[in-house]
Every structure is written in structure tokens, then in C-alpha cells.
């Protein structure tokens, strides 16, 4: 079955330290992969996307992600967390050519402590 | 450019009632999709419309329906509300660019959602 797994439901980091959010996918196809962020009571905002070009993808707000086909992973990182990074993050995969087949991970809640 | 607009932002209904939610996509976007977000189930796909046609549908009962108008605005309707329908309903639009027969930009633009509470 095609699926997206976010390995951590909660991540707590100190301000100024690195952030790592883990995402694995399962698919027979080469997927398009996205990371979205959702701040409280807001919609989702695209951070970055991978669509079979460069495997290291840079996004907004200093985030980047690396697509590793051999590991079926698309982990999101940021070198230095900021208080404003506190939010929920979703790894999303488009596993076919149909928007209706978007697969959302369960989300990772990020807490940033001073 | 205005973003995706959803109305109403908050609403409270009682069991058995019906509700209609509205979504205005970004100008020029022709694809509109709807999602239900709950703490227990996360984000679940409801349906997607393109050029007034439903192209994809998720695994929701027939009480959930939608439509899209010629100006790409979309509505979703939930009839005979149940307590479990309490959720944040998110609408997203996307720009589809046809190149060689199939392409899209790969990005969904989400509205801020309509938070439905069923009592």
C-alpha cells in the first residue's frame, strides 16, 4: 500500500539548535513530495517540494529536505530553530498523477523552547 | 493576489442539521480540493473539483457533497450532521498548467479553514 509515515508525532528543540523531522514514504512510483507547515488556526503553507529534480531541496524560512530514494525518505531539516518555527509539519506525497491521491502524513508537532 | 478564502470561518450546528461551506480559490486556479482535519484522523481528502467536475472523491459517506461553479468557486455540503463531523474543513486550490498533456505546479494553496462544531 502507498503511504507516508512521519516518524515523530512531537519534536521539542531549543531555539538556535537544529531541527530534524523525519518522513518515509512507501510507493511503487517515483513520488512528488512536499512539506507543509500549519500554524495554529491557520491553513497549510508549502515549505518546499521535490519533483524529481535536485535531491536536495531548499524551501522557505531556512528549511531544506533531502530526497533519498534508497531509503525512501524525505527528511526536513533546519540548522537553527526559531521560536516562530513552532507549528505542525506535514509530509505529503503525490503518489500518482492525481491530486485526489495526495497522501498526508500524520503530522509532527514542533515545540521550540527558549 | 488574494489567497484562498473560506467562509464562514467558524460555525456551530446541532445534530441533524445541514451545513454549506464556501471556498473561493486564487484567481486563475481551476482545481479545488477539500479536506477534513480532526485530531484523531488527521487530514483526510474529501473531494477534488476541476472545471466544475468532480475528479476525485475520498472515502466519506454520501452526506458529504460538493460542487464547483463556472468561476471555480466551490461549495461543500454536509447533511444530517453528526457529532463526529466536528472538524476543521480546509479548502485548497492549485494551478494546473498543461504541458505535454499533463502537468501541474505541484503546490496546493490552502485557505484558513472553516471550523465546524456540531453539538
Short mmCIF file of C-alpha atoms in Angstrom, two decimals:
data_model
loop_
_atom_site.label_atom_id
_atom_site.label_comp_id
_atom_site.label_asym_id
_atom_site.label_seq_id
_atom_site.Cartn_x
_atom_site.Cartn_y
_atom_site.Cartn_z
CA UNK A 1 0.00 0.00 0.00
CA UNK A 2 1.10 3.52 -0.71
CA UNK A 3 1.65 5.58 2.42
CA UNK A 4 3.52 8.37 4.13
CA UNK A 5 4.93 7.92 7.62
CA UNK A 6 6.15 10.71 9.83
CA UNK A 7 8.29 9.02 12.40
CA UNK A 8 7.81 11.53 15.22
CA UNK A 9 4.50 12.91 16.38
CA UNK A 10 6.21 15.51 18.59
CA UNK A 11 9.63 17.13 18.43
CA UNK A 12 10.94 19.55 21.01
CA UNK A 13 14.01 21.66 20.29
CA UNK A 14 15.75 24.60 21.88
CA UNK A 15 15.90 27.86 20.00
CA UNK A 16 19.05 28.00 17.91
CA UNK A 17 19.52 24.24 17.69
CA UNK A 18 18.96 22.08 14.60
CA UNK A 19 15.58 20.66 13.70
CA UNK A 20 15.08 17.26 12.07
CA UNK A 21 11.65 16.00 11.04
CA UNK A 22 11.59 12.52 9.59
CA UNK A 23 9.39 11.28 6.78
CA UNK A 24 9.34 7.97 4.94
CA UNK A 25 7.12 7.03 2.04
CA UNK A 26 6.07 3.77 0.54
CA UNK A 27 5.28 3.72 -3.16
CA UNK A 28 5.88 1.76 -6.31
CA UNK A 29 6.14 5.02 -8.22
CA UNK A 30 8.52 7.93 -8.05
CA UNK A 31 6.51 10.36 -6.00
CA UNK A 32 6.36 14.10 -5.77
CA UNK A 33 6.97 15.03 -2.16
CA UNK A 34 6.10 18.12 -0.17
CA UNK A 35 6.47 19.54 3.28
CA UNK A 36 3.76 21.83 4.56
CA UNK A 37 3.58 23.80 7.80
CA UNK A 38 0.44 24.67 9.71
CA UNK A 39 0.41 27.31 12.40
CA UNK A 40 -2.45 27.27 14.93
CA UNK A 41 -5.85 28.01 13.42
CA UNK A 42 -4.31 28.52 10.01
CA UNK A 43 -4.28 26.65 6.74
CA UNK A 44 -1.28 24.75 5.45
CA UNK A 45 1.58 26.57 3.79
CA UNK A 46 4.07 24.96 1.42
CA UNK A 47 7.63 24.88 2.73
CA UNK A 48 9.24 23.02 -0.14
CA UNK A 49 8.66 20.38 -2.79
CA UNK A 50 10.57 17.65 -4.57
CA UNK A 51 9.55 16.78 -8.11
CA UNK A 52 12.43 14.62 -9.43
CA UNK A 53 14.89 17.42 -9.99
CA UNK A 54 17.67 18.05 -7.44
CA UNK A 55 17.52 15.68 -4.50
CA UNK A 56 18.38 18.43 -2.03
CA UNK A 57 15.54 20.89 -1.96
CA UNK A 58 15.67 24.29 -0.32
CA UNK A 59 12.49 25.88 0.94
CA UNK A 60 11.32 28.94 2.72
CA UNK A 61 12.38 30.10 6.19
CA UNK A 62 15.70 28.23 6.04
CA UNK A 63 14.23 24.76 5.72
CA UNK A 64 15.58 22.12 3.39
CA UNK A 65 14.90 18.47 2.68
CA UNK A 66 16.79 15.67 1.00
CA UNK A 67 15.14 13.02 -1.12
CA UNK A 68 16.82 9.64 -0.68
CA UNK A 69 15.33 7.05 -2.95
CA UNK A 70 17.35 4.19 -1.50
CA UNK A 71 15.95 4.96 1.95
CA UNK A 72 12.52 6.11 0.69
CA UNK A 73 12.94 9.14 2.89
CA UNK A 74 12.36 12.87 2.65
CA UNK A 75 13.53 14.33 5.95
CA UNK A 76 13.12 18.02 6.71
CA UNK A 77 15.89 19.96 8.42
CA UNK A 78 16.74 23.43 9.59
CA UNK A 79 20.14 24.37 11.03
CA UNK A 80 18.84 26.72 13.69
CA UNK A 81 15.32 26.72 15.10
CA UNK A 82 13.45 29.94 15.69
CA UNK A 83 10.53 30.45 18.03
CA UNK A 84 8.32 31.12 15.02
CA UNK A 85 9.00 27.56 13.78
CA UNK A 86 6.68 26.18 16.43
CA UNK A 87 3.89 24.62 14.38
CA UNK A 88 2.69 21.35 12.93
CA UNK A 89 4.52 19.98 9.91
CA UNK A 90 3.08 17.61 7.34
CA UNK A 91 4.93 15.44 4.89
CA UNK A 92 2.80 14.91 1.80
CA UNK A 93 3.24 12.64 -1.19
CA UNK A 94 1.61 12.73 -4.58
CA UNK A 95 1.86 9.09 -5.44
CA UNK A 96 0.13 9.17 -8.79
CA UNK A 97 -0.73 11.90 -11.25
CA UNK A 98 -3.95 12.65 -9.48
CA UNK A 99 -4.44 15.33 -6.87
CA UNK A 100 -7.04 13.18 -5.25
CA UNK A 101 -4.36 10.70 -4.31
CA UNK A 102 -2.33 13.00 -2.10
CA UNK A 103 -1.14 11.11 0.94
CA UNK A 104 -0.71 13.16 4.12
CA UNK A 105 1.49 12.09 6.95
CA UNK A 106 0.02 12.26 10.43
CA UNK A 107 1.96 15.42 11.22
CA UNK A 108 4.78 16.35 13.58
CA UNK A 109 4.16 18.95 16.24
CA UNK A 110 7.26 21.07 16.78
CA UNK A 111 7.80 22.85 20.07
CA UNK A 112 10.60 25.39 20.36
CA UNK A 113 11.82 26.31 23.81
CA UNK A 114 13.79 29.47 24.63
CA UNK B 1 -3.12 38.48 -5.32
CA UNK B 2 -5.79 37.34 -2.87
CA UNK B 3 -5.37 33.93 -1.29
CA UNK B 4 -7.88 31.16 -0.88
CA UNK B 5 -10.90 32.44 1.02
CA UNK B 6 -13.14 30.21 3.05
CA UNK B 7 -16.41 31.21 4.64
CA UNK B 8 -17.61 31.04 7.29
CA UNK B 9 -14.53 30.71 9.47
CA UNK B 10 -16.43 29.36 12.45
CA UNK B 11 -19.86 27.86 12.83
CA UNK B 12 -21.85 25.86 15.30
CA UNK B 13 -24.62 23.47 14.30
CA UNK B 14 -26.68 20.82 16.01
CA UNK B 15 -27.03 17.18 15.10
CA UNK B 16 -29.31 16.56 12.14
CA UNK B 17 -28.82 19.98 10.61
CA UNK B 18 -27.02 20.60 7.36
CA UNK B 19 -24.21 23.00 6.55
CA UNK B 20 -22.74 24.60 3.45
CA UNK B 21 -19.17 25.82 3.33
CA UNK B 22 -17.77 28.07 0.65
CA UNK B 23 -14.34 28.34 -0.92
CA UNK B 24 -13.05 30.95 -3.33
CA UNK B 25 -9.80 29.84 -4.93
CA UNK B 26 -6.94 32.02 -6.01
CA UNK B 27 -7.77 33.80 -9.23
CA UNK B 28 -6.86 31.61 -12.17
CA UNK B 29 -6.78 28.39 -10.21
CA UNK B 30 -9.18 25.82 -11.58
CA UNK B 31 -8.65 22.91 -9.23
CA UNK B 32 -10.24 22.99 -5.80
CA UNK B 33 -9.95 20.23 -3.25
CA UNK B 34 -11.46 19.79 0.20
CA UNK B 35 -10.01 18.17 3.30
CA UNK B 36 -11.31 17.33 6.74
CA UNK B 37 -8.89 17.76 9.63
CA UNK B 38 -9.55 16.26 13.04
CA UNK B 39 -7.21 15.49 15.95
CA UNK B 40 -7.96 11.80 15.71
CA UNK B 41 -7.92 11.21 11.96
CA UNK B 42 -5.60 13.94 10.79
CA UNK B 43 -6.05 15.30 7.29
CA UNK B 44 -8.42 13.36 5.11
CA UNK B 45 -9.23 14.03 1.50
CA UNK B 46 -12.89 14.69 0.74
CA UNK B 47 -13.06 15.51 -2.97
CA UNK B 48 -11.48 17.49 -5.75
CA UNK B 49 -13.08 19.53 -8.49
CA UNK B 50 -11.73 20.78 -11.76
CA UNK B 51 -13.73 22.78 -14.29
CA UNK B 52 -16.99 22.08 -12.46
CA UNK B 53 -16.41 18.32 -12.48
CA UNK B 54 -15.63 16.14 -9.52
CA UNK B 55 -12.45 14.30 -10.50
CA UNK B 56 -11.66 12.50 -7.28
CA UNK B 57 -13.51 11.52 -4.17
CA UNK B 58 -12.32 10.29 -0.81
CA UNK B 59 -13.90 7.71 1.45
CA UNK B 60 -16.67 9.74 3.01
CA UNK B 61 -20.38 8.94 3.17
CA UNK B 62 -22.84 10.42 0.74
CA UNK B 63 -23.83 13.04 3.33
CA UNK B 64 -20.75 14.90 2.16
CA UNK B 65 -21.15 16.52 -1.22
CA UNK B 66 -19.71 19.37 -3.16
CA UNK B 67 -19.84 21.32 -6.33
CA UNK B 68 -17.86 23.83 -8.30
CA UNK B 69 -19.15 26.78 -10.20
CA UNK B 70 -18.03 28.20 -13.52
CA UNK B 71 -15.91 30.83 -11.73
CA UNK B 72 -14.11 27.97 -9.91
CA UNK B 73 -15.65 28.82 -6.56
CA UNK B 74 -16.62 25.70 -4.70
CA UNK B 75 -19.04 24.71 -2.00
CA UNK B 76 -19.27 21.64 0.12
CA UNK B 77 -22.36 20.49 1.92
CA UNK B 78 -22.79 18.14 4.83
CA UNK B 79 -26.30 16.93 5.52
CA UNK B 80 -27.70 15.27 8.64
CA UNK B 81 -24.79 16.40 10.75
CA UNK B 82 -23.28 14.04 13.30
CA UNK B 83 -21.11 14.85 16.28
CA UNK B 84 -18.16 13.27 14.50
CA UNK B 85 -18.40 15.83 11.72
CA UNK B 86 -16.91 18.43 14.04
CA UNK B 87 -13.66 19.36 12.33
CA UNK B 88 -11.64 21.95 10.52
CA UNK B 89 -12.57 21.84 6.86
CA UNK B 90 -9.80 23.03 4.60
CA UNK B 91 -10.06 24.04 1.00
CA UNK B 92 -7.08 24.16 -1.31
CA UNK B 93 -6.67 25.41 -4.84
CA UNK B 94 -4.00 24.67 -7.36
CA UNK B 95 -2.89 26.00 -10.71
CA UNK B 96 -2.79 23.39 -13.38
CA UNK B 97 -0.57 24.09 -16.33
CA UNK B 98 -0.95 21.76 -19.26
CA UNK B 99 2.36 20.92 -20.86
CA UNK B 100 2.70 17.87 -23.00
CA UNK B 101 -0.66 16.69 -21.79
CA UNK B 102 -0.16 16.51 -18.07
CA UNK B 103 1.47 18.78 -15.59
CA UNK B 104 0.66 20.76 -12.55
CA UNK B 105 2.74 23.09 -10.44
CA UNK B 106 2.79 20.69 -7.54
CA UNK B 107 1.61 23.15 -4.95
CA UNK B 108 -1.63 23.45 -3.08
CA UNK B 109 -2.68 26.79 -1.66
CA UNK B 110 -4.80 26.34 1.43
CA UNK B 111 -7.39 28.58 2.96
CA UNK B 112 -7.54 29.09 6.70
CA UNK B 113 -10.39 26.69 7.03
CA UNK B 114 -13.92 26.58 8.35
CA UNK B 115 -14.16 25.23 11.85
CA UNK B 116 -17.40 23.35 12.32
CA UNK B 117 -18.66 22.38 15.74
CA UNK B 118 -21.62 20.01 15.93
CA UNK B 119 -23.47 19.92 19.24
#
